[in-house]
Short mmCIF file of C-alpha atoms in Angstrom, two decimals:
data_model
loop_
_atom_site.label_atom_id
_atom_site.label_comp_id
_atom_site.label_asym_id
_atom_site.label_seq_id
_atom_site.Cartn_x
_atom_site.Cartn_y
_atom_site.Cartn_z
CA LYS A 188 -23.22 22.43 1.23
CA GLN A 189 -20.97 20.40 -1.05
CA GLU A 190 -20.50 16.76 -0.07
CA VAL A 191 -17.99 14.44 -1.75
CA THR A 192 -18.35 10.68 -1.49
CA GLN A 193 -15.95 7.94 -2.48
CA ILE A 194 -17.14 4.35 -2.39
CA PRO A 195 -15.85 1.79 -1.59
CA ALA A 196 -13.53 2.85 1.20
CA ALA A 197 -11.04 0.14 0.29
CA LEU A 198 -10.22 -1.96 -2.73
CA SER A 199 -7.83 -4.88 -3.26
CA VAL A 200 -6.91 -6.05 -6.76
CA PRO A 201 -4.27 -8.32 -8.31
CA GLU A 202 -1.38 -6.75 -10.16
CA GLY A 203 -2.06 -5.98 -13.80
CA GLU A 204 -5.76 -5.33 -13.41
CA ASN A 205 -7.37 -2.21 -14.86
CA LEU A 206 -9.50 -0.47 -12.28
CA VAL A 207 -11.87 2.42 -11.78
CA LEU A 208 -12.18 4.56 -8.69
CA ASN A 209 -15.39 6.53 -8.27
CA CYS A 210 -16.11 9.93 -6.82
CA SER A 211 -19.47 11.67 -6.52
CA PHE A 212 -20.38 15.17 -5.42
CA THR A 213 -23.69 16.78 -4.57
CA ASP A 214 -23.36 20.28 -6.05
CA SER A 215 -22.60 20.34 -9.77
CA ALA A 216 -21.55 24.01 -9.68
CA ILE A 217 -17.83 23.24 -9.52
CA TYR A 218 -14.82 25.00 -11.00
CA ASN A 219 -12.69 21.88 -11.16
CA LEU A 220 -12.03 18.48 -9.65
CA GLN A 221 -8.63 17.26 -8.54
CA TRP A 222 -7.43 13.71 -7.85
CA PHE A 223 -4.70 13.16 -5.27
CA ARG A 224 -2.65 10.26 -4.02
CA GLN A 225 -1.75 9.94 -0.34
CA ASP A 226 0.76 7.43 0.96
CA PRO A 227 0.47 6.45 4.66
CA GLY A 228 1.50 9.31 6.92
CA LYS A 229 2.48 11.46 3.97
CA GLY A 230 1.24 14.52 2.11
CA LEU A 231 -1.03 14.75 -0.90
CA THR A 232 0.39 14.36 -4.38
CA SER A 233 -1.66 15.91 -7.15
CA LEU A 234 -2.38 13.42 -9.93
CA LEU A 235 -4.80 15.15 -12.26
CA LEU A 236 -6.93 18.27 -12.38
CA ILE A 237 -10.01 18.49 -14.59
CA GLN A 238 -11.52 21.88 -15.22
CA SER A 239 -15.32 22.08 -15.25
CA SER A 240 -15.32 22.60 -19.02
CA GLN A 241 -13.32 19.43 -19.64
CA ARG A 242 -14.51 15.85 -19.87
CA GLU A 243 -11.26 14.03 -19.16
CA GLN A 244 -7.55 14.31 -18.46
CA THR A 245 -4.80 11.75 -18.94
CA SER A 246 -1.39 11.30 -17.37
CA GLY A 247 0.50 8.11 -18.15
CA ARG A 248 -1.54 5.14 -16.94
CA LEU A 249 -4.11 7.41 -15.29
CA ASN A 250 -7.24 8.79 -16.89
CA ALA A 251 -9.77 10.91 -15.06
CA SER A 252 -13.21 11.73 -16.38
CA LEU A 253 -15.76 14.25 -15.22
CA ASP A 254 -19.53 14.31 -15.68
CA LYS A 255 -20.46 17.53 -13.98
CA SER A 256 -24.17 17.31 -14.58
CA SER A 257 -24.46 13.96 -12.85
CA GLY A 258 -21.96 14.87 -10.15
CA ARG A 259 -19.49 12.10 -10.91
CA SER A 260 -15.84 11.57 -11.66
CA THR A 261 -13.84 8.42 -12.23
CA LEU A 262 -10.13 7.73 -12.03
CA TYR A 263 -9.08 4.89 -14.31
CA ILE A 264 -5.78 3.16 -13.55
CA ALA A 265 -4.46 0.93 -16.30
CA ALA A 266 -2.32 -2.13 -15.66
CA SER A 267 -2.12 -1.62 -11.90
CA GLN A 268 1.17 -2.20 -10.08
CA PRO A 269 2.01 -2.78 -6.39
CA GLY A 270 3.52 0.72 -6.36
CA ASP A 271 0.03 2.11 -7.03
CA SER A 272 -1.01 1.02 -3.53
CA ALA A 273 -2.08 4.19 -1.71
CA THR A 274 -5.16 6.18 -0.78
CA TYR A 275 -6.74 8.10 -3.66
CA LEU A 276 -8.64 11.26 -2.81
CA CYS A 277 -10.85 13.39 -4.98
CA ALA A 278 -11.56 17.02 -4.19
CA VAL A 279 -13.83 19.61 -5.77
CA ASP A 280 -13.33 23.33 -6.00
CA THR A 281 -16.67 25.08 -5.72
CA GLY A 282 -15.72 28.48 -4.39
CA ALA A 283 -14.37 31.70 -5.77
CA ASN A 284 -11.56 31.29 -3.23
CA SER A 285 -10.65 27.82 -4.48
CA LYS A 286 -11.23 25.95 -1.25
CA LEU A 287 -11.24 22.23 -1.88
CA THR A 288 -13.85 19.86 -0.47
CA PHE A 289 -12.47 16.36 -0.14
CA GLY A 290 -13.85 12.87 -0.16
CA LYS A 291 -12.61 10.43 2.42
CA GLY A 292 -10.56 8.52 -0.11
CA ILE A 293 -10.30 4.99 -1.44
CA THR A 294 -7.46 2.88 -0.08
CA LEU A 295 -6.13 0.77 -2.91
CA SER A 296 -4.02 -2.33 -2.41
CA VAL A 297 -2.47 -3.95 -5.48
CA ARG A 298 -1.37 -7.52 -4.73
CA PRO A 299 1.77 -8.83 -6.49
CA GLU B 249 10.86 20.25 -9.34
CA PRO B 250 9.66 22.97 -6.94
CA GLU B 251 7.72 21.75 -3.94
CA VAL B 252 5.95 23.01 -0.86
CA THR B 253 7.89 22.40 2.34
CA GLN B 254 6.64 22.35 5.93
CA THR B 255 8.36 22.40 9.29
CA PRO B 256 8.40 20.76 11.70
CA SER B 257 7.31 17.35 10.48
CA HIS B 258 6.01 16.49 13.95
CA GLN B 259 5.17 18.82 16.84
CA VAL B 260 4.19 17.65 20.28
CA THR B 261 2.76 20.25 22.66
CA GLN B 262 0.87 20.53 25.90
CA MET B 263 -2.75 21.64 25.91
CA GLY B 264 -3.00 25.42 26.20
CA GLN B 265 0.36 26.09 24.58
CA GLU B 266 0.86 28.13 21.42
CA VAL B 267 2.24 26.50 18.31
CA ILE B 268 3.41 27.91 15.00
CA LEU B 269 3.42 25.70 11.94
CA ARG B 270 5.59 26.87 9.09
CA CYS B 271 5.30 26.48 5.36
CA VAL B 272 7.37 27.59 2.40
CA PRO B 273 5.11 27.66 -0.66
CA ILE B 274 6.37 27.29 -4.22
CA SER B 275 8.13 30.53 -5.04
CA ASN B 276 5.98 31.97 -7.84
CA HIS B 277 2.67 30.98 -6.24
CA LEU B 278 0.29 33.65 -5.00
CA TYR B 279 -2.53 31.73 -3.33
CA PHE B 280 -2.00 29.87 -0.09
CA TYR B 281 -4.07 27.47 1.98
CA TRP B 282 -4.12 25.51 5.21
CA TYR B 283 -6.01 22.24 5.55
CA ARG B 284 -6.09 19.69 8.32
CA GLN B 285 -6.78 15.98 8.53
CA ILE B 286 -7.79 14.40 11.81
CA LEU B 287 -6.76 10.75 11.89
CA GLY B 288 -9.20 8.65 9.91
CA GLN B 289 -11.22 11.62 8.72
CA LYS B 290 -11.48 13.74 5.60
CA VAL B 291 -9.07 16.52 4.74
CA GLU B 292 -10.79 19.77 5.81
CA PHE B 293 -10.27 23.30 4.56
CA LEU B 294 -9.18 25.83 7.19
CA VAL B 295 -8.25 29.06 5.43
CA SER B 296 -7.23 30.62 2.14
CA PHE B 297 -4.87 33.59 1.85
CA TYR B 298 -4.09 35.96 -0.98
CA ASN B 299 -2.49 39.38 -1.24
CA ASN B 300 -1.65 39.38 2.47
CA GLU B 301 -5.14 38.80 3.69
CA ILE B 302 -7.55 35.98 4.40
CA SER B 303 -9.83 35.25 1.44
CA GLU B 304 -12.01 32.70 3.17
CA LYS B 305 -12.02 30.74 6.41
CA SER B 306 -14.00 27.79 7.63
CA GLU B 307 -15.99 27.58 10.84
CA ILE B 308 -13.10 25.60 12.31
CA PHE B 309 -10.82 28.62 11.92
CA ASP B 310 -11.89 30.49 15.04
CA ASP B 311 -10.12 33.20 17.04
CA GLN B 312 -7.52 30.71 18.25
CA PHE B 313 -6.13 30.45 14.73
CA SER B 314 -4.22 33.02 12.73
CA VAL B 315 -2.16 33.04 9.56
CA GLU B 316 0.65 35.26 8.45
CA ARG B 317 3.07 35.71 5.60
CA PRO B 318 5.87 37.39 7.54
CA ASP B 319 8.24 37.64 4.59
CA GLY B 320 8.34 36.79 0.90
CA SER B 321 8.77 33.07 1.43
CA ASN B 322 7.14 31.82 4.63
CA PHE B 323 3.47 31.22 5.40
CA THR B 324 2.59 30.36 8.99
CA LEU B 325 -0.36 29.00 10.92
CA LYS B 326 -0.52 29.88 14.61
CA ILE B 327 -2.74 28.20 17.14
CA ARG B 328 -2.80 30.35 20.27
CA SER B 329 -4.04 27.93 22.91
CA THR B 330 -4.06 24.36 21.68
CA LYS B 331 -6.80 21.91 22.56
CA LEU B 332 -6.75 18.13 22.48
CA GLU B 333 -9.03 18.21 19.44
CA ASP B 334 -6.46 20.23 17.49
CA SER B 335 -4.38 17.06 17.16
CA ALA B 336 -4.24 16.42 13.42
CA MET B 337 -2.06 16.53 10.34
CA TYR B 338 -1.87 20.10 9.03
CA PHE B 339 -1.22 20.62 5.34
CA CYS B 340 -0.15 23.77 3.58
CA ALA B 341 -0.94 24.20 -0.12
CA SER B 342 -0.13 26.79 -2.74
CA GLN B 343 -1.41 27.68 -6.17
CA THR B 344 -0.33 29.90 -9.04
CA TYR B 345 -3.79 31.13 -10.00
CA PRO B 346 -7.37 30.53 -8.83
CA GLN B 347 -8.87 27.22 -9.87
CA GLY B 348 -5.44 25.89 -10.78
CA THR B 349 -3.72 22.86 -9.31
CA GLN B 350 -3.11 23.08 -5.58
CA TYR B 351 0.24 21.69 -4.51
CA PHE B 352 0.42 20.29 -1.02
CA GLY B 353 3.29 20.06 1.42
CA PRO B 354 4.18 16.88 3.33
CA GLY B 355 2.28 18.04 6.41
CA THR B 356 3.00 18.69 10.09
CA ARG B 357 1.66 16.16 12.53
CA LEU B 358 0.49 18.07 15.62
CA THR B 359 -0.03 16.09 18.79
CA VAL B 360 -1.63 17.90 21.72
CA LEU B 361 -1.23 16.19 25.10
#
């Protein structure tokens, strides 16, 4: 059974810092990995999707990498801003029917 | 930009009552999903739906749950007899093709009293 872990559960950094959020998964037989952002009480906003054949994806200040064989992904946020404060979730797609298995998320706080 | 919408945003119901949660997926998407998130816990897969039938369901999705696409735009989740433990945020998601990006709606917060 696929398990997705995100450690630490919470992170607080000063504005302007570059940071890395980690995600690990137990079964390397994945189709893709998706990073989401969730604001309190809100839905999930897709940030990046990395297919299993890819090593990384970039969108603006965000860069996600994938090492399938070691069961790891990282989300790099450059020059963090207070508006980046949210919970960041990673999810892996391991099934033919595209069900996503989620980690619990990392709650990021960027201090002005 | 197209988005997934869900109604209502918050539903309060008494234990044992039936509820229907509604979703309007992005219009050209063909694959539909329901997930739920109990407060403080992980987002959990409930069911996937394609071509008017269930593709896969989790062990949570028992006989009390059903899904339907009654017309070309809506996708619904029905819980026949709600339990206290059904209280959660329910998210609908849609996708153009398998293994593509899943786009999530804002969620319906279900509170069972």
